[in-house]
Coordinates of C-alpha atoms in Angstrom, one line a residue:
Chain H
X30 CA 38.9 41.6 -13.3
X31 CA 37.4 40.7 -9.9
X32 CA 40.5 38.9 -8.9
X33 CA 42.5 42.1 -9.6
X34 CA 40.0 44.2 -7.6
X35 CA 40.2 41.7 -4.7
X36 CA 43.9 41.8 -4.6
X37 CA 44.0 45.5 -4.7
X38 CA 41.5 45.5 -2.0
X39 CA 43.7 43.4 0.3
X40 CA 46.5 45.8 -0.2
X41 CA 44.5 49.0 0.3
X42 CA 42.3 47.9 3.1
X43 CA 44.4 49.4 5.8
X44 CA 45.3 52.7 4.2
X45 CA 42.2 53.5 2.2
X46 CA 39.4 52.8 4.7
X47 CA 38.0 55.4 7.0
X48 CA 36.0 55.1 10.2
X49 CA 32.7 55.0 8.3
X50 CA 33.6 52.0 6.2
X51 CA 33.7 48.3 6.7
X52 CA 33.4 45.2 4.4
X53 CA 31.1 42.3 3.7
X54 CA 34.1 40.5 2.1
X55 CA 34.9 38.8 5.3
X56 CA 33.1 35.8 6.7
X57 CA 33.7 36.9 10.3
X58 CA 33.6 34.6 13.3
X59 CA 31.8 31.3 14.1
X60 CA 28.2 31.7 15.0
X61 CA 27.3 30.4 18.5
X62 CA 26.5 26.7 18.5
X63 CA 23.7 27.3 20.9
X64 CA 21.6 28.8 18.1
X65 CA 23.0 27.2 15.0
X66 CA 23.6 23.7 13.6
X67 CA 26.7 23.0 11.5
X68 CA 29.3 25.5 10.4
X69 CA 28.0 29.1 10.2
X70 CA 30.0 32.4 10.1
X71 CA 28.8 35.8 11.2
X72 CA 30.3 39.2 10.2
X73 CA 28.5 42.1 12.0
X74 CA 28.6 45.0 9.6
X75 CA 26.4 47.5 11.5
X76 CA 26.3 47.1 15.2
X77 CA 24.2 48.6 18.0
X78 CA 26.9 51.1 18.9
X79 CA 26.8 52.5 15.3
X80 CA 23.6 54.1 16.4
X81 CA 21.4 53.5 13.4
X82 CA 18.8 51.6 15.4
X83 CA 19.3 48.6 13.0
X84 CA 21.6 45.6 12.9
X85 CA 23.2 44.4 9.7
X86 CA 25.2 41.2 9.5
X87 CA 26.6 39.0 6.8
X88 CA 26.0 35.3 7.6
X89 CA 27.7 32.4 5.7
X90 CA 26.2 28.9 6.1
X91 CA 28.3 26.0 4.9
X92 CA 26.3 23.1 3.3
X93 CA 23.7 21.8 5.9
X94 CA 24.4 24.7 8.2
X95 CA 21.3 26.5 9.6
X96 CA 19.8 28.6 12.3
X97 CA 17.6 27.2 15.0
X98 CA 13.9 27.9 14.8
X99 CA 13.4 31.5 16.0
X100 CA 11.2 34.6 16.0
X101 CA 11.8 38.4 15.7
X102 CA 9.3 40.8 17.1
X103 CA 10.1 43.4 14.4
X104 CA 10.7 40.9 11.6
X105 CA 13.8 40.6 9.5
X106 CA 15.0 41.0 5.9
X107 CA 17.4 38.6 4.2
X108 CA 19.3 39.6 1.1
X109 CA 20.9 36.5 -0.4
X110 CA 24.3 37.4 -1.9
X111 CA 25.7 34.0 -2.8
X112 CA 24.8 30.4 -3.1
X113 CA 21.6 28.4 -2.6
X114 CA 19.8 28.0 0.7
X115 CA 16.6 27.1 2.5
X116 CA 14.0 29.3 4.3
X117 CA 11.0 27.8 6.2
X118 CA 8.2 29.2 8.2
X119 CA 6.5 26.9 10.7
X120 CA 3.8 24.8 9.1
X121 CA 4.9 25.6 5.5
X122 CA 7.2 23.8 3.1
X123 CA 10.9 24.8 2.8
X124 CA 11.4 27.5 0.2
X125 CA 14.6 27.5 -2.0
X126 CA 16.4 30.8 -1.8
X127 CA 19.1 31.8 -4.2
X128 CA 21.6 34.6 -4.9
X129 CA 19.6 37.8 -5.5
X130 CA 16.5 36.8 -3.4
X131 CA 15.1 39.1 -0.8
X132 CA 13.1 37.4 2.0
X133 CA 10.8 39.5 4.1
X134 CA 10.3 37.6 7.3
X135 CA 7.1 38.5 9.0
X136 CA 7.0 39.7 12.6
X137 CA 6.7 37.0 15.3
X138 CA 6.6 34.1 12.8
X139 CA 8.6 31.1 13.8
X140 CA 11.1 30.3 11.0
X141 CA 14.7 29.2 10.1
X142 CA 17.2 29.7 7.3
X143 CA 20.4 28.1 6.2
X144 CA 22.4 26.5 3.4
X145 CA 21.0 23.8 1.1
X146 CA 22.4 20.2 1.3
X147 CA 25.1 20.7 -1.3
X148 CA 25.7 24.4 -1.6
X149 CA 26.8 27.1 0.9
X150 CA 24.6 30.2 1.2
X151 CA 25.5 33.8 2.2
X152 CA 22.9 36.4 3.1
X153 CA 22.9 39.8 4.6
X154 CA 20.4 39.9 7.5
X155 CA 18.8 43.2 8.5
X156 CA 17.0 43.7 11.9
X157 CA 14.9 46.9 11.7
X158 CA 13.9 48.8 14.7
X159 CA 16.5 47.4 17.0
X160 CA 15.1 49.2 20.0
X161 CA 11.8 47.2 19.6
X162 CA 13.3 43.9 18.6
X163 CA 13.3 40.8 20.6
X164 CA 14.7 37.7 19.0
X165 CA 13.6 34.4 20.6
X166 CA 15.7 31.4 19.9
X167 CA 13.9 28.0 19.9
X168 CA 14.7 24.4 19.1
X169 CA 17.3 23.3 16.6
X170 CA 16.0 22.3 13.1
X171 CA 16.2 18.5 13.2
X172 CA 17.7 16.4 10.3
X173 CA 14.2 15.2 9.5
X174 CA 12.9 18.7 9.2
X175 CA 16.0 19.8 7.2
X176 CA 15.7 16.9 4.9
X177 CA 12.0 17.5 4.1
X178 CA 12.9 19.8 1.2
X179 CA 11.3 18.6 -2.1
Chain U
X22 CA 27.3 27.4 -12.3
X23 CA 26.0 30.9 -11.8
X24 CA 24.7 31.0 -15.4
X25 CA 22.8 27.8 -14.6
X26 CA 21.3 29.2 -11.5
X27 CA 20.3 32.4 -13.2
X28 CA 18.6 30.6 -16.0
X29 CA 16.7 28.4 -13.5
X30 CA 15.8 31.5 -11.7
X31 CA 14.2 33.1 -14.7
X32 CA 12.1 30.1 -15.3
X33 CA 11.0 29.7 -11.7
X34 CA 10.5 33.3 -10.8
X35 CA 6.7 33.2 -11.3
X36 CA 5.9 29.9 -9.8
X37 CA 8.3 29.6 -6.9
X38 CA 8.0 33.1 -5.3
X39 CA 5.6 33.9 -2.5
X40 CA 4.3 37.1 -1.3
X41 CA 7.2 37.5 1.2
X42 CA 9.9 37.3 -1.5
X43 CA 11.4 39.6 -4.1
X44 CA 14.7 39.9 -5.8
X45 CA 17.7 42.2 -6.2
X46 CA 18.4 40.6 -9.6
X47 CA 16.5 43.3 -11.4
X48 CA 17.7 46.8 -12.0
X49 CA 14.3 48.3 -11.7
X50 CA 13.2 51.7 -13.2
X51 CA 15.1 54.9 -14.0
X52 CA 15.9 57.1 -11.0
X53 CA 14.4 60.6 -11.2
X54 CA 16.6 63.0 -13.2
X55 CA 15.7 65.7 -10.7
X56 CA 18.0 64.0 -8.1
X57 CA 20.5 62.1 -10.2
X58 CA 23.0 62.8 -13.0
X59 CA 23.5 60.2 -15.8
X60 CA 21.9 56.8 -16.0
X61 CA 20.8 55.3 -12.7
X62 CA 18.3 52.5 -12.0
X63 CA 16.4 51.9 -8.7
X64 CA 14.7 48.7 -7.6
X65 CA 12.9 49.2 -4.3
X66 CA 13.1 45.9 -2.4
X67 CA 11.5 46.9 0.9
X68 CA 8.9 49.7 0.7
X69 CA 7.1 51.8 3.3
X70 CA 4.0 49.6 2.9
X71 CA 6.0 46.5 3.9
X72 CA 5.8 48.0 7.5
X73 CA 9.4 47.3 8.6
X74 CA 10.0 51.0 9.3
X75 CA 12.9 50.8 6.9
X76 CA 13.5 51.3 3.2
X77 CA 15.8 49.0 1.2
X78 CA 16.6 49.6 -2.4
X79 CA 19.1 48.3 -5.0
X80 CA 20.6 51.2 -7.0
X81 CA 22.7 50.6 -10.2
X82 CA 24.7 53.6 -11.5
X83 CA 26.1 53.3 -15.0
X84 CA 29.6 54.9 -15.4
X85 CA 29.5 58.6 -14.5
X86 CA 26.0 58.2 -13.0
X87 CA 25.6 59.7 -9.5
X88 CA 23.2 61.1 -7.0
X89 CA 22.9 64.8 -6.3
X90 CA 24.4 66.1 -3.0
X91 CA 21.9 65.2 -0.2
X92 CA 21.5 64.5 3.5
X93 CA 19.5 62.0 5.6
X94 CA 18.4 62.8 9.1
X95 CA 18.8 59.1 10.2
X96 CA 21.8 58.4 8.1
X97 CA 22.0 55.6 5.5
X98 CA 24.0 52.4 5.0
X99 CA 25.3 51.4 1.6
X100 CA 26.4 47.8 0.8
X101 CA 28.3 47.7 -2.5
X102 CA 27.3 44.5 -4.4
X103 CA 29.0 45.1 -7.7
X104 CA 31.5 47.3 -9.5
X105 CA 33.6 50.3 -8.5
X106 CA 32.2 53.7 -7.4
X107 CA 32.7 56.9 -5.5
X108 CA 31.5 58.2 -2.2
X109 CA 32.1 61.8 -1.0
X110 CA 31.2 63.8 2.1
X111 CA 31.3 67.6 1.8
X112 CA 34.7 69.0 2.4
X113 CA 36.5 65.6 2.1
X114 CA 38.1 63.9 -0.9
X115 CA 36.2 61.3 -2.9
X116 CA 36.6 57.8 -1.5
X117 CA 36.7 54.8 -3.9
X118 CA 34.1 52.1 -3.0
X119 CA 34.1 48.6 -4.3
X120 CA 32.1 45.4 -4.3
X121 CA 31.9 44.3 -0.7
X122 CA 32.3 47.7 0.9
X123 CA 29.9 48.9 3.6
X124 CA 29.5 52.7 3.9
X125 CA 28.0 54.1 7.1
X126 CA 26.8 57.5 6.1
X127 CA 26.5 59.8 9.1
X128 CA 23.3 61.5 10.0
X129 CA 22.8 65.0 8.5
X130 CA 26.1 65.0 6.6
X131 CA 26.0 66.3 3.0
X132 CA 27.3 63.6 0.6
X133 CA 26.9 61.9 -2.8
X134 CA 27.5 58.5 -4.2
X135 CA 27.8 57.0 -7.7
X136 CA 29.7 55.0 -10.3
X137 CA 33.3 55.7 -11.1
X138 CA 34.4 57.0 -14.5
X139 CA 34.8 53.7 -16.2
X140 CA 32.9 51.2 -14.2
X141 CA 29.3 50.8 -13.1
X142 CA 28.5 50.4 -9.4
X143 CA 25.6 48.7 -7.7
X144 CA 24.7 49.2 -4.0
X145 CA 22.0 48.2 -1.7
X146 CA 20.9 51.4 0.2
X147 CA 19.2 51.0 3.6
X148 CA 17.3 53.9 5.3
X149 CA 16.9 53.0 9.0
X150 CA 14.1 54.5 11.1
X151 CA 11.9 55.6 8.2
X152 CA 9.4 57.3 10.5
X153 CA 12.2 59.7 11.6
X154 CA 14.0 60.1 8.2
X155 CA 13.9 63.2 6.1
X156 CA 16.1 63.1 3.0
X157 CA 17.0 66.6 1.6
X158 CA 18.1 66.7 -2.0
X159 CA 20.5 69.5 -2.9
X160 CA 22.6 70.5 -6.0
X161 CA 23.8 68.1 -8.7
X162 CA 27.4 67.0 -8.4
X163 CA 29.2 69.1 -11.1
X164 CA 31.6 67.5 -13.6
X165 CA 34.4 69.4 -11.8
X166 CA 33.5 67.9 -8.4
X167 CA 33.0 64.4 -10.0
X168 CA 36.4 64.6 -11.8
X169 CA 38.3 65.6 -8.7
X170 CA 38.9 61.9 -7.8
X171 CA 42.7 61.2 -7.5

């Protein structure tokens, strides 16, 4: 059933879609190596110019792919839509995150997120209050840190 | 594989989750009949008291289930996570929306959304700028309006 819907979708995507619609069924472009380790894809679904004062992006991490350590002044919400991944706040153990999980990242807390060792992970990331947000990118997550998951 | 993950999830949900985590794998409670037609479920993932100045909820519409006509002063973003549904802005034809679609609802535009005739539909709904939002609930979508999809 899903295969049928997806093939219909591919046919219809150009004639059925209006200006107000886009898709999360697209892994987008490679995330900048400056802030990510491994293979990570970003599809920006809601951009600054959409004027909602929020950013929404779908991020796909291939196994071992992850963000650098970073902070957000307004926090961030992750909605895991596929796979199995990791989320860690500085000074705490890595948490396993799975399809369906919602992670509420606190304001100004240093953290990282990514795929697990053997599974990719896709999440929607929501930056609230874009006008007040500052994201600070910090050091890459080392292999030792990444492999500390128990 | 997904079945395995889901059964693991059910076991782990109480011991693995921390305060900062919740789930979209839960259809929540019945939506108020005052503003919805048919059977609709709402799971609020990010609430006002979470202090992100945004609301995020997962809404599941059973076939024929739909919102009333309504408006949002700050607009709304829908991310369709399952099924096939309808979206309509006043004065325009009904648009089909499917798993993966992102709908950017313009500010102050009268509209409704819901399941299609024979399929349920689940979407994540994001209210940006909660402090500035006013949602105005209007008339139910009549069967004649609902059945106008071609």
